Tab-separated table of C-alpha atoms in Angstrom:
chain	number	residue	atom	x	y	z
A	288	MET	CA	0.000	0.000	0.000
A	289	THR	CA	1.447	3.345	-0.967
A	290	THR	CA	1.549	6.241	1.433
A	291	GLU	CA	-1.179	7.982	-0.519
A	292	GLU	CA	-3.447	4.960	-0.335
A	293	ARG	CA	-2.770	4.626	3.359
A	294	VAL	CA	-3.498	8.299	3.947
A	295	MET	CA	-6.740	8.067	2.007
A	296	SER	CA	-7.699	4.960	3.941
A	297	LEU	CA	-7.058	6.795	7.195
A	298	PHE	CA	-9.053	9.732	5.952
A	299	GLU	CA	-11.979	7.556	5.013
A	300	SER	CA	-11.925	5.789	8.357
A	301	ALA	CA	-11.882	9.159	10.116
A	302	ASN	CA	-15.386	9.843	8.889
A	303	PRO	CA	-17.043	11.313	11.980
A	304	VAL	CA	-20.513	10.172	10.920
A	305	PRO	CA	-19.985	6.862	9.158
A	306	GLU	CA	-23.656	5.917	9.307
A	307	PRO	CA	-26.111	8.762	8.989
A	308	GLY	CA	-29.018	6.724	10.310
A	309	ASN	CA	-32.514	6.658	8.957
A	310	SER	CA	-34.696	8.621	11.291
A	311	ALA	CA	-35.274	12.334	11.107
A	312	PRO	CA	-35.703	14.125	14.430
A	313	GLU	CA	-38.781	15.843	13.104
A	314	THR	CA	-41.083	15.262	10.187
A	315	ALA	CA	-41.216	17.429	7.126
A	316	SER	CA	-44.531	18.804	8.300
A	317	ASP	CA	-43.045	19.708	11.660
A	318	TYR	CA	-40.188	21.380	9.905
A	319	LEU	CA	-42.451	23.389	7.619
A	320	ALA	CA	-44.442	24.498	10.640
A	321	THR	CA	-41.310	25.998	12.133
A	322	LEU	CA	-40.339	27.927	9.040
A	323	ASP	CA	-42.170	31.052	10.104
A	324	ARG	CA	-40.127	31.197	13.257
A	325	ARG	CA	-36.849	30.780	11.565
A	326	THR	CA	-34.888	33.801	10.569
A	327	SER	CA	-33.176	33.672	7.259
A	328	THR	CA	-30.015	35.430	6.350
A	329	MET	CA	-31.195	35.747	2.789
A	330	THR	CA	-32.263	39.246	2.001
A	331	LEU	CA	-34.010	38.130	-1.148
A	332	THR	CA	-36.667	36.435	0.904
A	333	ALA	CA	-38.870	39.496	0.828
A	334	LEU	CA	-39.172	39.127	-2.910
A	335	GLU	CA	-40.200	35.531	-2.759
A	336	PRO	CA	-43.464	33.806	-2.050
A	337	LYS	CA	-43.810	32.245	1.341
A	338	ALA	CA	-44.251	28.964	-0.432
A	339	PRO	CA	-43.393	28.174	-4.020
A	340	GLU	CA	-46.057	28.890	-6.597
A	341	ARG	CA	-45.632	26.723	-9.613
A	342	ASN	CA	-47.787	28.764	-11.933
A	343	ASN	CA	-46.381	32.149	-11.126
A	344	SER	CA	-44.447	32.971	-14.259
A	345	LYS	CA	-43.513	36.506	-13.382
A	346	ARG	CA	-41.941	35.945	-10.017
A	347	PRO	CA	-39.025	33.913	-11.283
A	348	TRP	CA	-38.261	36.820	-13.541
A	349	LEU	CA	-38.125	39.121	-10.568
A	350	MET	CA	-36.020	36.679	-8.642
A	351	ALA	CA	-33.661	36.341	-11.539
A	352	ALA	CA	-33.561	40.095	-11.853
A	353	ALA	CA	-32.756	40.512	-8.206
A	354	ALA	CA	-29.994	37.981	-8.519
A	355	VAL	CA	-28.737	39.778	-11.582
A	356	ALA	CA	-28.825	43.025	-9.679
A	357	ALA	CA	-26.767	41.495	-6.944
A	358	LEU	CA	-24.390	40.151	-9.537
A	359	ALA	CA	-24.131	43.531	-11.118
A	360	LEU	CA	-23.272	45.108	-7.818
A	361	VAL	CA	-19.934	43.417	-7.846
A	362	VAL	CA	-19.238	44.012	-11.481
A	363	GLY	CA	-17.254	47.036	-10.489
A	364	GLY	CA	-15.059	44.856	-8.399
A	365	LEU	CA	-14.429	42.676	-11.366
A	366	ALA	CA	-13.854	45.692	-13.527
A	367	LEU	CA	-11.083	46.617	-11.189
A	368	LEU	CA	-9.576	43.223	-11.401
A	369	SER	CA	-10.078	42.686	-15.074
A	370	PRO	CA	-9.299	45.480	-17.467
A	371	ASP	CA	-10.711	43.775	-20.549
A	372	GLN	CA	-13.655	41.555	-19.800
A	373	ASP	CA	-15.412	41.835	-23.115
A	374	GLU	CA	-13.066	39.461	-24.796
A	375	GLU	CA	-14.000	35.889	-24.337
A	376	ARG	CA	-11.096	33.648	-23.736
A	377	PRO	CA	-10.665	30.177	-22.359
A	378	ALA	CA	-10.579	29.842	-18.612
A	379	ASP	CA	-7.183	29.848	-16.983
A	380	VAL	CA	-5.516	31.503	-19.932
A	381	PRO	CA	-3.716	34.533	-18.609
A	382	GLU	CA	-4.696	37.767	-20.206
A	383	VAL	CA	-1.984	40.224	-19.247
A	384	THR	CA	1.633	39.583	-18.619
A	385	THR	CA	3.540	42.106	-16.646
A	386	ARG	CA	7.172	42.071	-15.829
A	387	VAL	CA	7.373	42.936	-12.200
A	388	GLU	CA	9.791	45.385	-10.808
A	389	PRO	CA	10.824	44.939	-7.204
A	390	ASP	CA	10.303	47.286	-4.307
A	391	PRO	CA	6.620	48.153	-4.384
A	392	ALA	CA	6.759	48.476	-0.615
A	393	ALA	CA	4.782	51.675	-0.463
A	394	VAL	CA	1.883	50.188	-2.355
A	395	ALA	CA	2.014	47.088	-0.258
A	396	ALA	CA	1.883	49.112	2.919
A	397	ALA	CA	-1.028	51.174	1.643
A	398	PHE	CA	-2.855	48.060	0.590
A	399	VAL	CA	-2.500	46.343	3.921
A	400	SER	CA	-3.350	49.553	5.720
A	401	ALA	CA	-6.502	49.958	3.671
A	402	ILE	CA	-7.561	46.437	4.458
A	403	ASP	CA	-6.810	46.806	8.131
A	404	SER	CA	-8.904	49.935	8.314
A	405	HIS	CA	-11.720	48.231	6.408
A	406	ASP	CA	-11.290	50.704	3.604
A	407	HIS	CA	-12.275	48.141	1.048
A	408	ASP	CA	-12.860	50.594	-1.709
A	409	ASN	CA	-9.355	51.838	-1.499
A	410	ALA	CA	-8.104	48.320	-1.109
A	411	GLN	CA	-9.893	47.336	-4.270
A	412	LEU	CA	-8.367	50.253	-6.062
A	413	LEU	CA	-4.987	49.238	-4.880
A	414	LEU	CA	-5.639	45.636	-5.726
A	415	ALA	CA	-6.570	46.646	-9.223
A	416	ASP	CA	-3.580	48.820	-9.600
A	417	ASP	CA	-0.739	47.373	-11.575
A	418	ALA	CA	1.603	48.423	-8.855
A	419	THR	CA	-0.265	46.229	-6.436
A	420	ILE	CA	-0.131	43.346	-8.801
A	421	GLN	CA	3.562	43.976	-8.942
A	422	MET	CA	3.612	44.071	-5.198
A	423	LEU	CA	1.812	40.794	-5.021
A	424	GLY	CA	4.138	39.326	-7.544
A	425	SER	CA	7.203	40.530	-5.803
A	426	THR	CA	6.414	38.860	-2.537
A	427	ASP	CA	7.305	35.290	-1.992
A	428	VAL	CA	4.678	32.609	-2.143
A	429	ALA	CA	3.951	32.528	1.570
A	430	GLU	CA	3.569	36.272	1.773
A	431	PHE	CA	1.350	36.305	-1.268
A	432	GLU	CA	-0.968	33.745	0.188
A	433	GLN	CA	-0.918	35.464	3.544
A	434	LEU	CA	-1.906	38.699	1.904
A	435	LEU	CA	-4.823	37.116	0.130
A	436	ALA	CA	-5.912	35.374	3.290
A	437	HIS	CA	-5.754	38.666	5.110
A	438	LEU	CA	-8.023	40.248	2.555
A	439	GLU	CA	-10.447	37.381	2.866
A	440	ALA	CA	-10.472	37.592	6.622
A	441	VAL	CA	-11.539	41.205	6.746
A	442	ASP	CA	-13.985	41.254	3.885
A	443	ALA	CA	-16.551	38.528	3.538
A	444	ARG	CA	-17.060	39.387	-0.084
A	445	TYR	CA	-13.798	37.737	-0.931
A	446	ASP	CA	-12.953	34.120	-0.955
A	447	LEU	CA	-9.328	33.938	-1.773
A	448	THR	CA	-8.305	30.726	-0.222
A	449	GLU	CA	-7.808	28.700	-3.352
A	450	CYS	CA	-4.141	28.716	-4.097
A	451	THR	CA	-2.533	25.899	-5.970
A	452	TYR	CA	1.104	25.176	-6.279
A	453	ALA	CA	2.619	23.763	-9.403
A	454	GLU	CA	6.226	24.786	-9.336
A	455	PRO	CA	7.335	27.259	-10.326
A	456	ALA	CA	3.938	28.893	-10.588
A	457	VAL	CA	1.464	29.769	-7.922
A	458	THR	CA	-2.129	30.317	-8.876
A	459	CYS	CA	-4.561	31.999	-6.583
A	460	ARG	CA	-8.184	32.436	-7.444
A	461	ALA	CA	-10.121	35.308	-5.990
A	462	LEU	CA	-13.816	34.655	-5.844
A	463	TYR	CA	-16.209	37.453	-5.192
A	464	THR	CA	-19.332	36.478	-3.390
A	465	ASN	CA	-22.098	38.393	-1.766
A	466	ALA	CA	-23.955	37.775	1.426
A	467	TRP	CA	-27.284	38.488	-0.180
A	468	PHE	CA	-26.808	35.924	-2.895
A	469	ASP	CA	-28.988	32.954	-2.997
A	470	PRO	CA	-26.694	30.036	-2.225
A	471	LEU	CA	-27.466	28.450	-5.537
A	472	ASP	CA	-26.337	31.418	-7.537
A	473	GLU	CA	-22.870	31.427	-8.830
A	474	PRO	CA	-20.245	33.633	-7.310
A	475	ALA	CA	-20.622	36.889	-9.125
A	476	THR	CA	-17.174	37.229	-10.452
A	477	THR	CA	-14.031	35.290	-10.577
A	478	ALA	CA	-10.661	36.836	-10.839
A	479	THR	CA	-7.549	34.794	-10.927
A	480	PHE	CA	-4.092	35.893	-10.052
A	481	PHE	CA	-1.114	34.079	-11.362
A	482	VAL	CA	2.283	34.577	-9.909
A	483	ARG	CA	5.246	32.920	-11.454
A	484	VAL	CA	8.743	32.866	-10.088
A	485	GLU	CA	11.294	31.480	-12.471
A	486	ASP	CA	15.005	32.042	-12.771
A	487	GLY	CA	14.815	34.942	-10.410
A	488	GLN	CA	12.203	36.679	-12.565
A	489	VAL	CA	8.812	37.321	-11.082
A	490	THR	CA	5.877	37.578	-13.392
A	491	ALA	CA	2.393	38.457	-12.302
A	492	LEU	CA	-0.582	37.709	-14.452
A	493	ARG	CA	-4.196	38.276	-13.901
A	494	GLN	CA	-7.268	37.100	-15.637
A	495	ALA	CA	-10.957	37.354	-15.018
A	496	GLN	CA	-13.767	35.274	-16.338
A	497	LYS	CA	-16.398	36.850	-18.483
A	498	LEU	CA	-19.689	37.454	-16.776
A	499	PRO	CA	-22.943	36.304	-18.312
A	500	ASP	CA	-24.305	38.669	-20.901
A	501	ARG	CA	-27.440	39.329	-18.937
A	502	VAL	CA	-25.385	40.904	-16.191
A	503	TRP	CA	-23.713	43.239	-18.586
A	504	LEU	CA	-27.026	44.076	-20.147
A	505	THR	CA	-28.558	45.017	-16.849
A	506	TRP	CA	-25.578	46.898	-15.670
A	507	SER	CA	-24.901	48.823	-18.842
A	508	SER	CA	-28.559	49.775	-19.141
A	509	PHE	CA	-28.522	50.901	-15.589
A	510	VAL	CA	-25.578	53.224	-15.885
A	511	ARG	CA	-26.789	54.518	-19.223
A	512	ASP	CA	-30.175	55.489	-17.893
A	513	ARG	CA	-29.024	56.938	-14.623
A	514	GLY	CA	-26.005	58.885	-15.622
A	515	GLU	CA	-26.114	61.277	-12.737
A	516	GLY	CA	-24.837	61.576	-9.230
A	517	ASP	CA	-22.303	59.213	-7.861
A	518	TRP	CA	-23.422	56.362	-10.009
A	519	GLY	CA	-23.272	58.526	-13.091
A	520	ALA	CA	-19.792	59.572	-12.157
A	521	MET	CA	-18.881	55.953	-11.875
A	522	ALA	CA	-20.376	55.262	-15.234
A	523	LYS	CA	-18.543	58.130	-16.798
A	524	GLY	CA	-15.325	57.047	-15.245
A	525	HIS	CA	-15.049	54.113	-17.554
A	526	PRO	CA	-15.659	53.839	-21.294
A	527	ASP	CA	-17.887	50.837	-20.737
A	528	GLY	CA	-19.771	52.391	-17.907
A	529	MET	CA	-17.787	50.499	-15.352
A	530	GLY	CA	-16.556	52.117	-12.266
A	531	ILE	CA	-15.840	51.744	-8.652
A	532	ILE	CA	-18.720	49.908	-7.145
A	533	GLY	CA	-17.636	49.868	-3.549
A	534	PRO	CA	-19.607	52.940	-2.490
A	535	MET	CA	-22.746	51.310	-3.839
A	536	LEU	CA	-22.627	48.508	-1.356
A	537	THR	CA	-25.033	50.069	1.082
A	538	ASP	CA	-28.561	49.090	1.946
A	539	GLU	CA	-29.882	52.118	0.139
A	540	SER	CA	-27.959	51.460	-3.017
A	541	ILE	CA	-28.896	47.809	-3.001
A	542	GLU	CA	-32.541	48.730	-2.676
A	543	LEU	CA	-32.206	51.250	-5.482
A	544	HIS	CA	-30.587	48.686	-7.647
A	545	ARG	CA	-33.340	46.198	-6.932
A	546	GLN	CA	-35.948	48.774	-7.690
A	547	TYR	CA	-34.302	49.700	-10.914
A	548	THR	CA	-33.833	46.133	-11.978
A	549	THR	CA	-37.482	45.382	-11.299
A	550	GLU	CA	-38.489	48.325	-13.431
A	551	PHE	CA	-36.094	47.229	-16.089
A	552	VAL	CA	-37.430	43.730	-16.228
A	553	GLU	CA	-41.046	44.850	-16.178
A	554	ALA	CA	-40.417	47.321	-18.971
A	555	ARG	CA	-38.700	44.644	-20.936
A	556	SER	CA	-41.528	42.200	-20.344
A	557	ASP	CA	-44.102	44.781	-21.402
A	558	GLY	CA	-42.118	45.649	-24.454
B	212	MET	CA	-57.247	7.996	-0.736
B	213	THR	CA	-54.744	10.484	0.603
B	214	LEU	CA	-52.795	12.927	-1.455
B	215	ASN	CA	-49.612	11.022	-0.723
B	216	ALA	CA	-51.150	7.815	-1.899
B	217	LYS	CA	-52.319	9.397	-5.132
B	218	CYS	CA	-48.938	10.795	-5.819
B	219	ILE	CA	-46.987	7.628	-6.256
B	220	GLU	CA	-44.728	8.771	-9.019
B	221	GLU	CA	-42.687	11.893	-8.493
B	222	ASP	CA	-44.033	14.115	-11.184
B	223	ASP	CA	-45.899	17.346	-11.613
B	224	SER	CA	-49.075	15.833	-10.175
B	225	CYS	CA	-47.437	15.885	-6.754
B	226	SER	CA	-48.103	18.949	-4.714
B	227	ASN	CA	-45.157	20.969	-3.535
B	228	GLU	CA	-45.820	19.859	0.007
B	229	VAL	CA	-45.753	16.221	-0.947
B	230	ARG	CA	-42.604	16.629	-2.975
B	231	PHE	CA	-40.952	18.448	-0.117
B	232	GLU	CA	-42.035	15.874	2.438
B	233	ARG	CA	-40.547	13.136	0.326
B	234	LEU	CA	-37.356	15.062	-0.173
B	235	TYR	CA	-37.108	15.769	3.527
B	236	ASP	CA	-37.862	12.244	4.666
B	237	ARG	CA	-35.559	10.684	2.115
B	238	HIS	CA	-32.542	12.897	2.588
B	239	HIS	CA	-32.736	14.565	5.964
B	240	ALA	CA	-30.472	12.056	7.665
B	241	ARG	CA	-27.830	12.283	4.979
B	242	VAL	CA	-27.893	16.050	4.878
B	243	THR	CA	-27.579	16.118	8.651
B	244	ALA	CA	-24.629	13.760	8.454
B	245	TYR	CA	-23.074	15.935	5.771
B	246	CYS	CA	-23.366	18.957	8.029
B	247	ARG	CA	-22.103	17.125	11.099
B	248	ARG	CA	-18.982	16.247	9.167
B	249	ARG	CA	-18.268	19.873	8.452
B	250	VAL	CA	-19.401	22.167	11.214
B	251	PRO	CA	-19.433	22.128	15.016
B	252	ALA	CA	-22.369	20.303	16.540
B	253	ASP	CA	-24.142	23.435	17.707
B	254	GLN	CA	-24.369	24.720	14.146
B	255	VAL	CA	-25.653	21.559	12.511
B	256	GLU	CA	-29.338	22.090	13.166
B	257	ASP	CA	-29.338	25.600	11.771
B	258	LEU	CA	-27.359	24.534	8.747
B	259	VAL	CA	-29.727	21.689	7.971
B	260	ALA	CA	-32.712	23.976	8.467
B	261	GLU	CA	-31.271	26.599	6.146
B	262	THR	CA	-30.556	23.967	3.543
B	263	PHE	CA	-34.078	22.643	3.557
B	264	MET	CA	-35.466	26.134	3.609
B	265	VAL	CA	-33.728	26.766	0.313
B	266	ALA	CA	-35.145	23.483	-0.939
B	267	TRP	CA	-38.620	24.525	0.108
B	268	ARG	CA	-38.304	27.902	-1.539
B	269	ARG	CA	-36.984	26.348	-4.706
B	270	ILE	CA	-38.842	23.077	-4.704
B	271	ASP	CA	-39.541	23.462	-8.401
B	272	ASP	CA	-35.824	23.350	-9.071
B	273	VAL	CA	-35.076	20.307	-6.958
B	274	PRO	CA	-34.547	17.172	-9.033
B	275	ASP	CA	-36.820	14.315	-8.159
B	276	GLY	CA	-35.580	11.015	-6.833
B	277	GLU	CA	-31.967	10.437	-5.913
B	278	GLY	CA	-30.939	13.502	-7.847
B	279	GLY	CA	-32.238	15.537	-4.963
B	280	LEU	CA	-29.377	14.564	-2.704
B	281	PRO	CA	-26.527	16.135	-4.710
B	282	TRP	CA	-28.739	19.179	-5.102
B	283	LEU	CA	-29.127	19.422	-1.331
B	284	TYR	CA	-25.428	18.826	-0.810
B	285	ARG	CA	-24.745	21.656	-3.182
B	286	VAL	CA	-26.940	23.980	-1.163
B	287	ALA	CA	-25.401	22.814	2.091
B	288	TYR	CA	-21.944	23.268	0.639
B	289	ARG	CA	-22.738	26.863	-0.155
B	290	GLU	CA	-24.303	27.372	3.246
B	291	VAL	CA	-21.202	26.041	4.934
B	292	GLY	CA	-19.205	28.448	2.830
B	293	HIS	CA	-21.401	31.304	3.952
B	294	GLN	CA	-20.885	30.338	7.549
B	295	TRP	CA	-17.170	30.245	7.105
B	296	ARG	CA	-17.093	33.549	5.359
B	297	SER	CA	-19.292	35.203	7.932
B	298	GLY	CA	-16.863	34.444	10.702
B	299	SER	CA	-13.335	35.555	11.128
B	300	ARG	CA	-10.506	33.398	9.979
B	301	ARG	CA	-9.504	32.942	13.571
B	302	GLN	CA	-12.949	31.722	14.492
B	303	ARG	CA	-12.990	29.310	11.606
B	304	LEU	CA	-9.649	27.950	12.641
B	305	HIS	CA	-10.960	27.599	16.159
B	306	ASN	CA	-13.982	25.738	14.873
B	307	LYS	CA	-11.795	23.391	12.931
B	308	LEU	CA	-9.615	22.720	15.929
B	309	VAL	CA	-12.636	22.138	18.104
B	310	ALA	CA	-14.178	19.862	15.549
B	311	VAL	CA	-11.149	17.714	14.860
B	312	PRO	CA	-10.796	16.022	18.255
B	313	ALA	CA	-14.509	15.292	18.280
B	314	LEU	CA	-14.307	13.817	14.838
B	315	ALA	CA	-11.428	11.594	15.709
B	316	SER	CA	-12.439	10.325	19.100
B	317	PRO	CA	-10.774	6.953	19.420
B	318	THR	CA	-12.486	3.707	20.213
B	319	PRO	CA	-10.945	1.297	22.697
B	320	GLU	CA	-9.840	-1.086	20.005
B	321	ASP	CA	-7.920	1.578	18.133
B	322	SER	CA	-4.209	1.333	18.472
B	323	ALA	CA	-2.303	4.359	19.664
B	324	VAL	CA	-0.659	4.653	16.300
B	325	ASP	CA	-3.925	4.592	14.402
B	326	VAL	CA	-5.394	7.224	16.654
B	327	GLU	CA	-2.365	9.401	16.210
B	328	GLN	CA	-2.378	8.915	12.476
B	329	THR	CA	-6.083	9.558	12.239
B	330	ARG	CA	-5.644	12.803	14.081
B	331	ARG	CA	-2.746	13.609	11.844
B	332	VAL	CA	-4.636	12.935	8.647
B	333	LEU	CA	-7.473	15.148	9.847
B	334	ALA	CA	-5.011	17.839	10.761
B	335	ALA	CA	-3.487	17.460	7.312
B	336	ALA	CA	-6.937	17.757	5.739
B	337	SER	CA	-7.605	20.920	7.699
B	338	ARG	CA	-4.520	22.434	6.091
B	339	LEU	CA	-5.837	21.905	2.578
B	340	ASN	CA	-7.732	24.650	0.891
B	341	HIS	CA	-11.390	24.069	1.535
B	342	ARG	CA	-12.178	23.015	-2.025
B	343	ASP	CA	-9.602	20.269	-1.967
B	344	ALA	CA	-10.803	19.153	1.434
B	345	GLU	CA	-14.399	19.178	0.287
B	346	VAL	CA	-13.743	17.011	-2.730
B	347	LEU	CA	-12.072	14.446	-0.486
B	348	ARG	CA	-14.948	14.504	1.966
B	349	LEU	CA	-17.489	14.082	-0.798
B	350	LEU	CA	-15.516	11.185	-2.192
B	351	SER	CA	-14.532	9.381	1.005
B	352	TRP	CA	-17.234	10.312	3.470
B	353	GLU	CA	-20.289	10.963	1.324
B	354	HIS	CA	-19.228	8.257	-1.139
B	355	LEU	CA	-20.416	10.259	-4.104
B	356	SER	CA	-19.562	9.367	-7.650
B	357	ARG	CA	-17.403	11.666	-9.730
B	358	ALA	CA	-20.497	12.847	-11.582
B	359	GLU	CA	-22.284	13.622	-8.333
B	360	ILE	CA	-19.275	15.491	-6.996
B	361	ALA	CA	-19.237	17.521	-10.178
B	362	GLU	CA	-22.860	18.411	-9.577
B	363	VAL	CA	-22.334	19.384	-5.958
B	364	LEU	CA	-19.331	21.538	-6.705
B	365	ASP	CA	-20.742	22.713	-10.002
B	366	ILE	CA	-17.677	21.861	-11.970
B	367	GLU	CA	-17.041	19.743	-15.019
B	368	PRO	CA	-16.725	16.000	-14.396
B	369	ASN	CA	-13.273	16.070	-15.919
B	370	ALA	CA	-12.267	18.692	-13.401
B	371	VAL	CA	-13.286	16.365	-10.594
B	372	ASN	CA	-10.627	13.842	-11.514
B	373	GLN	CA	-8.049	16.571	-11.628
B	374	ARG	CA	-9.172	17.985	-8.321
B	375	VAL	CA	-9.273	14.586	-6.646
B	376	HIS	CA	-5.768	13.859	-7.836
B	377	ARG	CA	-4.537	17.202	-6.580
B	378	ALA	CA	-6.328	16.850	-3.267
B	379	ARG	CA	-4.965	13.363	-2.631
B	380	THR	CA	-1.461	14.501	-3.472
B	381	ASN	CA	-1.728	17.556	-1.274
B	382	LEU	CA	-3.210	15.585	1.586
B	383	THR	CA	-0.350	13.117	1.441
B	384	LYS	CA	2.168	15.934	1.311
B	385	GLU	CA	0.636	17.631	4.311
B	386	PHE	CA	0.439	14.349	6.166
B	387	ASN	CA	4.100	13.620	5.531
B	388	ARG	CA	5.029	17.144	6.510
B	389	LEU	CA	3.223	16.772	9.823
B	390	GLU	CA	4.764	13.394	10.363
B	391	ARG	CA	8.236	14.773	9.866
B	392	ARG	CA	7.483	17.620	12.203
B	393	HIS	CA	5.860	15.510	14.903
B	394	PRO	CA	7.033	11.923	14.524
B	395	ASP	CA	5.126	9.305	16.469
B	396	ARG	CA	6.551	8.641	19.877
B	397	THR	CA	4.601	5.490	20.495
B	398	PRO	CA	6.533	2.215	20.642
B	399	ALA	CA	4.490	0.830	17.791
B	400	ALA	CA	5.312	3.789	15.626
B	401	LYS	CA	9.011	3.360	16.273
B	402	LYS	CA	8.757	-0.171	15.033
B	403	GLY	CA	6.692	0.478	11.957
B	404	GLY	CA	5.161	3.702	10.783
B	405	MET	CA	4.232	4.767	7.326
B	406	SER	CA	6.094	3.441	4.360
């Protein structure tokens, strides 16, 4: 038996609940009766029926729209991480290659400081900045992973734990998620950092996956129609209407976005 | 004749309540076991309840029959992820450390070496990134097929093989690393140990 087989055998035998048993502590009916008393962390609940309605054809639209709105809320974050999302390219194919110069200490310090002070908007800016990518690339593998873990720890929107090691490259995937997502919805955006250390040269790459078209449709329509105020400024700040989305992540802005998306979907349905 | 009796086949003639009751009765124990394998005991009930609440809300989306289980696992997987993300990294680490001894409580017939190695393999698993660890749990503890794992994790079946291979390799590496760092001090370990 190889070590790997032995380890897997040990792992399998360490199953803490080898036999799940057959009896439920309460019946389905009992469970359903308790639903009213349970508090859900899902903010979309208010948009949903108390119980599913099979023949309600409009509500799924609204649910989808709300999910799209939530997706769109983090588009800005992706925009920061991905400078050119309109081009479709295979997953895991790096988009930009940047030779990294050493000594980005100032950016690194600002980045960590921004995270520590929960200044996520600034942290995102810094994260999107090439200098920060250089900073990330210039650190060693342990520091790089530590930095990503630090970001994850202070901001629940990030899930940056997936780092894989295939010498000499390190790949870390940064998943954006949102607390108000339905658990079955996909993470809104995926940005992947690649850091390669080879022959003393450090190369940082980054790549982001393309979002579904419907997200872009909703988002671009949104910024086109409401080109005023802070959101308008954000829209104008980017040729594709993309901007910094951090300031939008408030209850008020989320509600506005929901409201708009509902109107958008209804108008589209009527049309 | 009751509604349940009428609704023998799982199809559109079944009411949502009946479909949910069947889903709940069929899979509750397994979903509970899934959650017990992943979170501290005091969080299991809430996690199971949240999972079935999603199922109730989205009963139209839940596959009938055995296909419902991977669907529920997928929801639970996301819910576990939400729980982890909602807490601090320190708290999550604490939870893991609290959970591990409970998971690996030895039985009298276990040898000291096996107990030590079981603890070590769980410690090694806790050092994997959570996706690698999850694929191993789904494979070894939930006994899911590759196709079912792909459905739970929402990845391509081909990617499952790759991820399983990577996870097994990484688990072995971590195990060996821990073993080098903390070699067994039991007499049996001095005689034998891992090859």
